PDB file of C-alpha atoms in Angstrom:
ATOM      1  CA  MET C  33     -22.403   4.023  -0.470  1.00 48.00           C
ATOM      2  CA  THR C  34     -24.147   1.240  -2.763  1.00 48.00           C
ATOM      3  CA  ALA C  35     -24.443  -2.263  -1.937  1.00 47.00           C
ATOM      4  CA  PRO C  36     -21.572  -3.566  -3.902  1.00 48.00           C
ATOM      5  CA  GLN C  37     -19.156  -1.283  -2.235  1.00 51.00           C
ATOM      6  CA  ALA C  38     -20.191  -2.421   0.992  1.00 55.00           C
ATOM      7  CA  ALA C  39     -19.482  -5.960   0.539  1.00 57.00           C
ATOM      8  CA  ARG C  40     -16.072  -5.262  -0.930  1.00 73.00           C
ATOM      9  CA  PRO C  41     -13.296  -6.814   1.767  1.00 86.00           C
ATOM     10  CA  LEU C  42     -10.668  -4.170   2.361  1.00 88.00           C
ATOM     11  CA  ALA C  43      -6.863  -4.931   1.929  1.00 84.00           C
ATOM     12  CA  PRO C  44      -5.196  -6.187   4.642  1.00 82.00           C
ATOM     13  CA  LEU C  45      -3.187  -3.559   7.283  1.00 80.00           C
ATOM     14  CA  PRO C  46       0.450  -3.416   7.285  1.00 81.00           C
ATOM     15  CA  ASP C  47       2.376  -6.353   8.863  1.00 78.00           C
ATOM     16  CA  HIS C  48       5.264  -4.390  11.084  1.00 79.00           C
ATOM     17  CA  ARG C  49       5.620  -3.831  14.364  1.00 81.00           C
ATOM     18  CA  ASN C  50       4.620   0.362  13.885  1.00 82.00           C
ATOM     19  CA  VAL C  51       1.243  -0.903  13.961  1.00 83.00           C
ATOM     20  CA  LEU C  52       1.586  -1.268  18.015  1.00 85.00           C
ATOM     21  CA  ASP C  53       2.954   2.523  18.158  1.00 88.00           C
ATOM     22  CA  ALA C  54       0.880   4.966  19.450  1.00 90.00           C
ATOM     23  CA  ARG C  55       2.186   7.618  17.020  1.00 90.00           C
ATOM     24  CA  TRP C  56       1.427   5.188  14.155  1.00 88.00           C
ATOM     25  CA  GLN C  57      -1.858   4.429  15.290  1.00 90.00           C
ATOM     26  CA  GLN C  58      -2.459   8.436  15.314  1.00 92.00           C
ATOM     27  CA  ALA C  59      -1.521   8.802  12.100  1.00 90.00           C
ATOM     28  CA  TRP C  60      -3.489   6.162  10.485  1.00 90.00           C
ATOM     29  CA  ALA C  61      -6.497   7.131  12.063  1.00 92.00           C
ATOM     30  CA  ARG C  62      -5.723  10.775  10.952  1.00 90.00           C
ATOM     31  CA  PHE C  63      -5.399   9.393   7.181  1.00 90.00           C
ATOM     32  CA  ALA C  64      -8.314   6.669   7.210  1.00 91.00           C
ATOM     33  CA  ARG C  65     -10.823   8.909   5.367  1.00 91.00           C
ATOM     34  CA  VAL C  66      -8.234   8.239   2.465  1.00 91.00           C
ATOM     35  CA  THR C  67      -6.571   4.842   3.228  1.00 92.00           C
ATOM     36  CA  THR C  68     -10.237   3.014   3.798  1.00 92.00           C
ATOM     37  CA  PRO C  69     -11.440   3.918   0.271  1.00 93.00           C
ATOM     38  CA  LEU C  70      -7.608   2.687  -1.099  1.00 92.00           C
ATOM     39  CA  ARG C  71      -8.111  -0.552   0.667  1.00 92.00           C
ATOM     40  CA  GLU C  72     -11.670  -1.203  -0.507  1.00 92.00           C
ATOM     41  CA  ARG C  73      -9.915  -0.930  -4.189  1.00 90.00           C
ATOM     42  CA  GLY C  74      -7.408  -3.408  -2.740  1.00 89.00           C
ATOM     43  CA  LEU C  75      -4.436  -1.391  -2.085  1.00 90.00           C
ATOM     44  CA  ILE C  76      -2.291  -2.354   0.888  1.00 90.00           C
ATOM     45  CA  CYS C  77      -1.619   0.675   2.055  1.00 92.00           C
ATOM     46  CA  ASP C  78       0.550   2.015   5.104  1.00 92.00           C
ATOM     47  CA  VAL C  79       1.751   5.223   6.751  1.00 90.00           C
ATOM     48  CA  GLN C  80       5.207   6.110   7.541  1.00 88.00           C
ATOM     49  CA  TYR C  81       6.747   9.860   8.544  1.00 85.00           C
ATOM     50  CA  GLY C  82       9.022  11.161   6.214  1.00 80.00           C
ATOM     51  CA  LEU C  83      11.255  14.315   5.843  1.00 80.00           C
ATOM     52  CA  ASP C  84       8.262  16.324   7.821  1.00 79.00           C
ATOM     53  CA  ASP C  85       5.270  14.879   7.776  1.00 78.00           C
ATOM     54  CA  TRP C  86       3.367  11.890   7.379  1.00 81.00           C
ATOM     55  CA  LEU C  87       3.064   9.998   3.893  1.00 87.00           C
ATOM     56  CA  VAL C  88       0.341   7.238   2.970  1.00 90.00           C
ATOM     57  CA  TYR C  89       2.092   4.761   0.918  1.00 90.00           C
ATOM     58  CA  ALA C  90      -0.313   2.052  -1.426  1.00 90.00           C
ATOM     59  CA  TRP C  91       0.724  -1.029  -2.976  1.00 88.00           C
ATOM     60  CA  PRO C  92      -1.502  -2.073  -6.245  1.00 84.00           C
ATOM     61  CA  PRO C  93      -2.335  -5.291  -5.996  1.00 77.00           C
ATOM     62  CA  GLY C  94      -0.259  -7.396  -7.884  1.00 74.00           C
ATOM     63  CA  HIS C  95       2.156  -5.044  -8.421  1.00 74.00           C
ATOM     64  CA  ASP C  96       5.886  -4.239  -6.536  1.00 72.00           C
ATOM     65  CA  SER C  97       5.188  -0.501  -7.723  1.00 76.00           C
ATOM     66  CA  VAL C  98       3.865   2.093  -5.035  1.00 77.00           C
ATOM     67  CA  VAL C  99       1.856   5.117  -4.608  1.00 82.00           C
ATOM     68  CA  LEU C 100       2.857   7.752  -2.644  1.00 78.00           C
ATOM     69  CA  ILE C 101       0.427  10.190  -1.070  1.00 82.00           C
ATOM     70  CA  GLY C 102       1.743  13.339   0.775  1.00 78.00           C
ATOM     71  CA  ALA C 103      -0.405  15.531   2.365  1.00 69.00           C
ATOM     72  CA  ARG C 104       1.229  18.736   2.950  1.00 70.00           C
ATOM     73  CA  GLY C 105      -1.327  21.251   1.587  1.00 75.00           C
ATOM     74  CA  GLY C 106      -2.732  19.318  -0.680  1.00 82.00           C
ATOM     75  CA  TRP C 107      -2.568  15.664  -2.294  1.00 86.00           C
ATOM     76  CA  LEU C 108       0.575  14.983  -4.140  1.00 85.00           C
ATOM     77  CA  VAL C 109       0.209  11.478  -5.911  1.00 88.00           C
ATOM     78  CA  THR C 110       3.143   9.691  -7.884  1.00 86.00           C
ATOM     79  CA  HIS C 111       3.632   6.633  -9.325  1.00 86.00           C
ATOM     80  CA  GLU C 112       6.880   4.519  -8.681  1.00 81.00           C
ATOM     81  CA  ALA C 113       8.039   1.757 -10.604  1.00 66.00           C
ATOM     82  CA  PRO C 114       8.910  -1.484  -9.816  1.00 66.00           C
ATOM     83  CA  ALA C 115      11.186  -1.497  -6.267  1.00 59.00           C
ATOM     84  CA  GLU C 116      14.472  -3.058  -7.959  1.00 61.00           C
ATOM     85  CA  ASP C 117      14.717   0.031  -9.992  1.00 61.00           C
ATOM     86  CA  ARG C 118      13.644   3.215  -8.164  1.00 61.00           C
ATOM     87  CA  THR C 119      14.593   5.463 -11.318  1.00 69.00           C
ATOM     88  CA  SER C 120      10.940   6.213 -12.625  1.00 75.00           C
ATOM     89  CA  MET C 121       8.635   8.398 -10.637  1.00 80.00           C
ATOM     90  CA  THR C 122       5.576   9.930 -12.259  1.00 84.00           C
ATOM     91  CA  VAL C 123       3.242  12.318 -10.830  1.00 87.00           C
ATOM     92  CA  PHE C 124      -0.410  11.779 -11.771  1.00 86.00           C
ATOM     93  CA  TYR C 125      -2.634  13.965  -9.179  1.00 89.00           C
ATOM     94  CA  ASP C 126      -0.997  16.998  -7.288  1.00 89.00           C
ATOM     95  CA  SER C 127      -3.073  19.575  -5.541  1.00 86.00           C
ATOM     96  CA  THR C 128      -0.617  20.840  -3.574  1.00 82.00           C
ATOM     97  CA  ALA C 129      -0.282  23.736  -6.581  1.00 76.00           C
ATOM     98  CA  SER C 130      -4.249  24.883  -5.901  1.00 68.00           C
ATOM     99  CA  SER C 131      -5.391  27.256  -3.257  1.00 58.00           C
ATOM    100  CA  GLY C 132      -7.806  26.065  -0.326  1.00 55.00           C
ATOM    101  CA  SER C 133      -7.213  23.601   3.075  1.00 51.00           C
ATOM    102  CA  ARG C 134     -10.271  21.957   1.362  1.00 49.00           C
ATOM    103  CA  ASP C 135      -8.231  19.991  -1.215  1.00 52.00           C
ATOM    104  CA  LEU C 136      -7.078  17.454   1.766  1.00 61.00           C
ATOM    105  CA  HIS C 137     -10.887  16.830   2.757  1.00 71.00           C
ATOM    106  CA  ASP C 138     -12.105  16.511  -0.598  1.00 79.00           C
ATOM    107  CA  ILE C 139     -10.409  13.283  -1.916  1.00 88.00           C
ATOM    108  CA  GLY C 140     -12.676  12.997  -5.052  1.00 91.00           C
ATOM    109  CA  PRO C 141     -10.304  13.461  -7.588  1.00 91.00           C
ATOM    110  CA  LEU C 142      -7.722  11.819  -5.667  1.00 90.00           C
ATOM    111  CA  LEU C 143      -9.502   8.389  -5.770  1.00 93.00           C
ATOM    112  CA  SER C 144     -10.371   9.418  -9.491  1.00 94.00           C
ATOM    113  CA  ALA C 145      -6.770   9.865 -10.285  1.00 92.00           C
ATOM    114  CA  ILE C 146      -6.234   6.442  -8.602  1.00 92.00           C
ATOM    115  CA  ASP C 147      -9.050   4.182 -10.290  1.00 92.00           C
ATOM    116  CA  ALA C 148      -7.885   5.627 -13.645  1.00 91.00           C
ATOM    117  CA  LEU C 149      -4.119   4.700 -12.851  1.00 88.00           C
ATOM    118  CA  LEU C 150      -5.228   1.193 -11.736  1.00 87.00           C
ATOM    119  CA  ALA C 151      -7.329   0.833 -14.956  1.00 88.00           C
ATOM    120  CA  ARG C 152      -3.928   1.339 -16.964  1.00 85.00           C
ATOM    121  CA  LEU C 153      -1.917  -1.195 -14.527  1.00 81.00           C
ATOM    122  CA  PRO C 154      -1.899  -4.820 -15.928  1.00 75.00           C
ATOM    123  CA  HIS C 155      -3.935  -6.948 -14.068  1.00 67.00           C
ATOM    124  CA  ARG C 156      -1.926  -9.157 -11.975  1.00 59.00           C
ATOM    125  CA  PRO C 157      -3.427 -11.307  -9.798  1.00 52.00           C
ATOM    126  CA  SER C 158      -1.940 -11.077  -6.069  1.00 48.00           C
ATOM    127  CA  ILE C 159      -1.554 -14.773  -5.849  1.00 44.00           C
ATOM    128  CA  PRO C 160      -0.917 -16.860  -8.940  1.00 41.00           C
ATOM    129  CA  GLN C 161      -3.932 -19.027 -10.400  1.00 41.00           C
ATOM    130  CA  LEU C 162      -3.524 -23.043 -11.269  1.00 41.00           C
ATOM    131  CA  ALA C 163      -5.053 -23.131 -14.591  1.00 44.00           C
ATOM    132  CA  GLY C 164      -6.357 -26.589 -14.168  1.00 45.00           C
ATOM    133  CA  ALA C 165      -2.815 -27.789 -13.572  1.00 43.00           C
ATOM    134  CA  PRO C 166      -2.570 -30.722 -11.578  1.00 45.00           C
ATOM    135  CA  VAL C 167      -1.291 -30.238  -7.902  1.00 44.00           C
ATOM    136  CA  VAL C 168       1.324 -32.497  -6.605  1.00 42.00           C
ATOM    137  CA  GLU C 169       2.070 -32.985  -2.678  1.00 47.00           C
ATOM    138  CA  VAL C 170       6.038 -33.083  -2.590  1.00 44.00           C
ATOM    139  CA  PRO C 171       7.298 -34.719   0.719  1.00 49.00           C
ATOM    140  CA  ALA C 172       9.020 -32.579   3.351  1.00 48.00           C
ATOM    141  CA  PRO C 173      12.951 -33.748   3.388  1.00 50.00           C
ATOM    142  CA  PRO C 174      13.781 -35.492   6.825  1.00 52.00           C
ATOM    143  CA  PRO C 175      15.274 -33.007   9.645  1.00 51.00           C
ATOM    144  CA  ALA C 176      18.959 -32.197   9.296  1.00 50.00           C
ATOM    145  CA  MET C 177      20.686 -34.810  11.712  1.00 49.00           C
ATOM    146  CA  ARG C 178      23.756 -33.524  14.106  1.00 50.00           C
ATOM    147  CA  GLY C 179      26.303 -36.055  14.590  1.00 51.00           C
ATOM    148  CA  THR C 180      27.139 -37.870  18.032  1.00 49.00           C
ATOM    149  CA  ARG C 181      30.884 -38.476  17.314  1.00 52.00           C
ATOM    150  CA  SER C 182      32.569 -39.444  21.042  1.00 50.00           C
ATOM    151  CA  ARG C 183      36.266 -38.041  20.761  1.00 49.00           C
TER     152      ARG C 183
END
């Protein structure tokens, strides 16, 4: 690992109640060799149980599209259209057809394919930048008061 790679912060862990579940934690640890390099690339990752195995999900920074990575006899990586659409899913890496169990352990080609996808996606900041715009503080409205009528 080079010095610039070591300095990159990891994307945050998913924010849901399953992170406290022992089964989820075991699955997260099982896929750490994949999720850690993805998080180094800024992708927020999660693991969820699919039809018959755990899947890795990764969201590119600033995009609401998702990359799904299956681990059943190889990696199948897809890029899905924005969440509202769900009509367009493109396979951009598939090692499930190749023979040998080493495909699950050799993630170099998988990461290269994801890097190529990230390079094609438009760069959008995850937090909008204010380009020299003045920041004006707006006071919060007063709390709503309940009426106290007597009958």
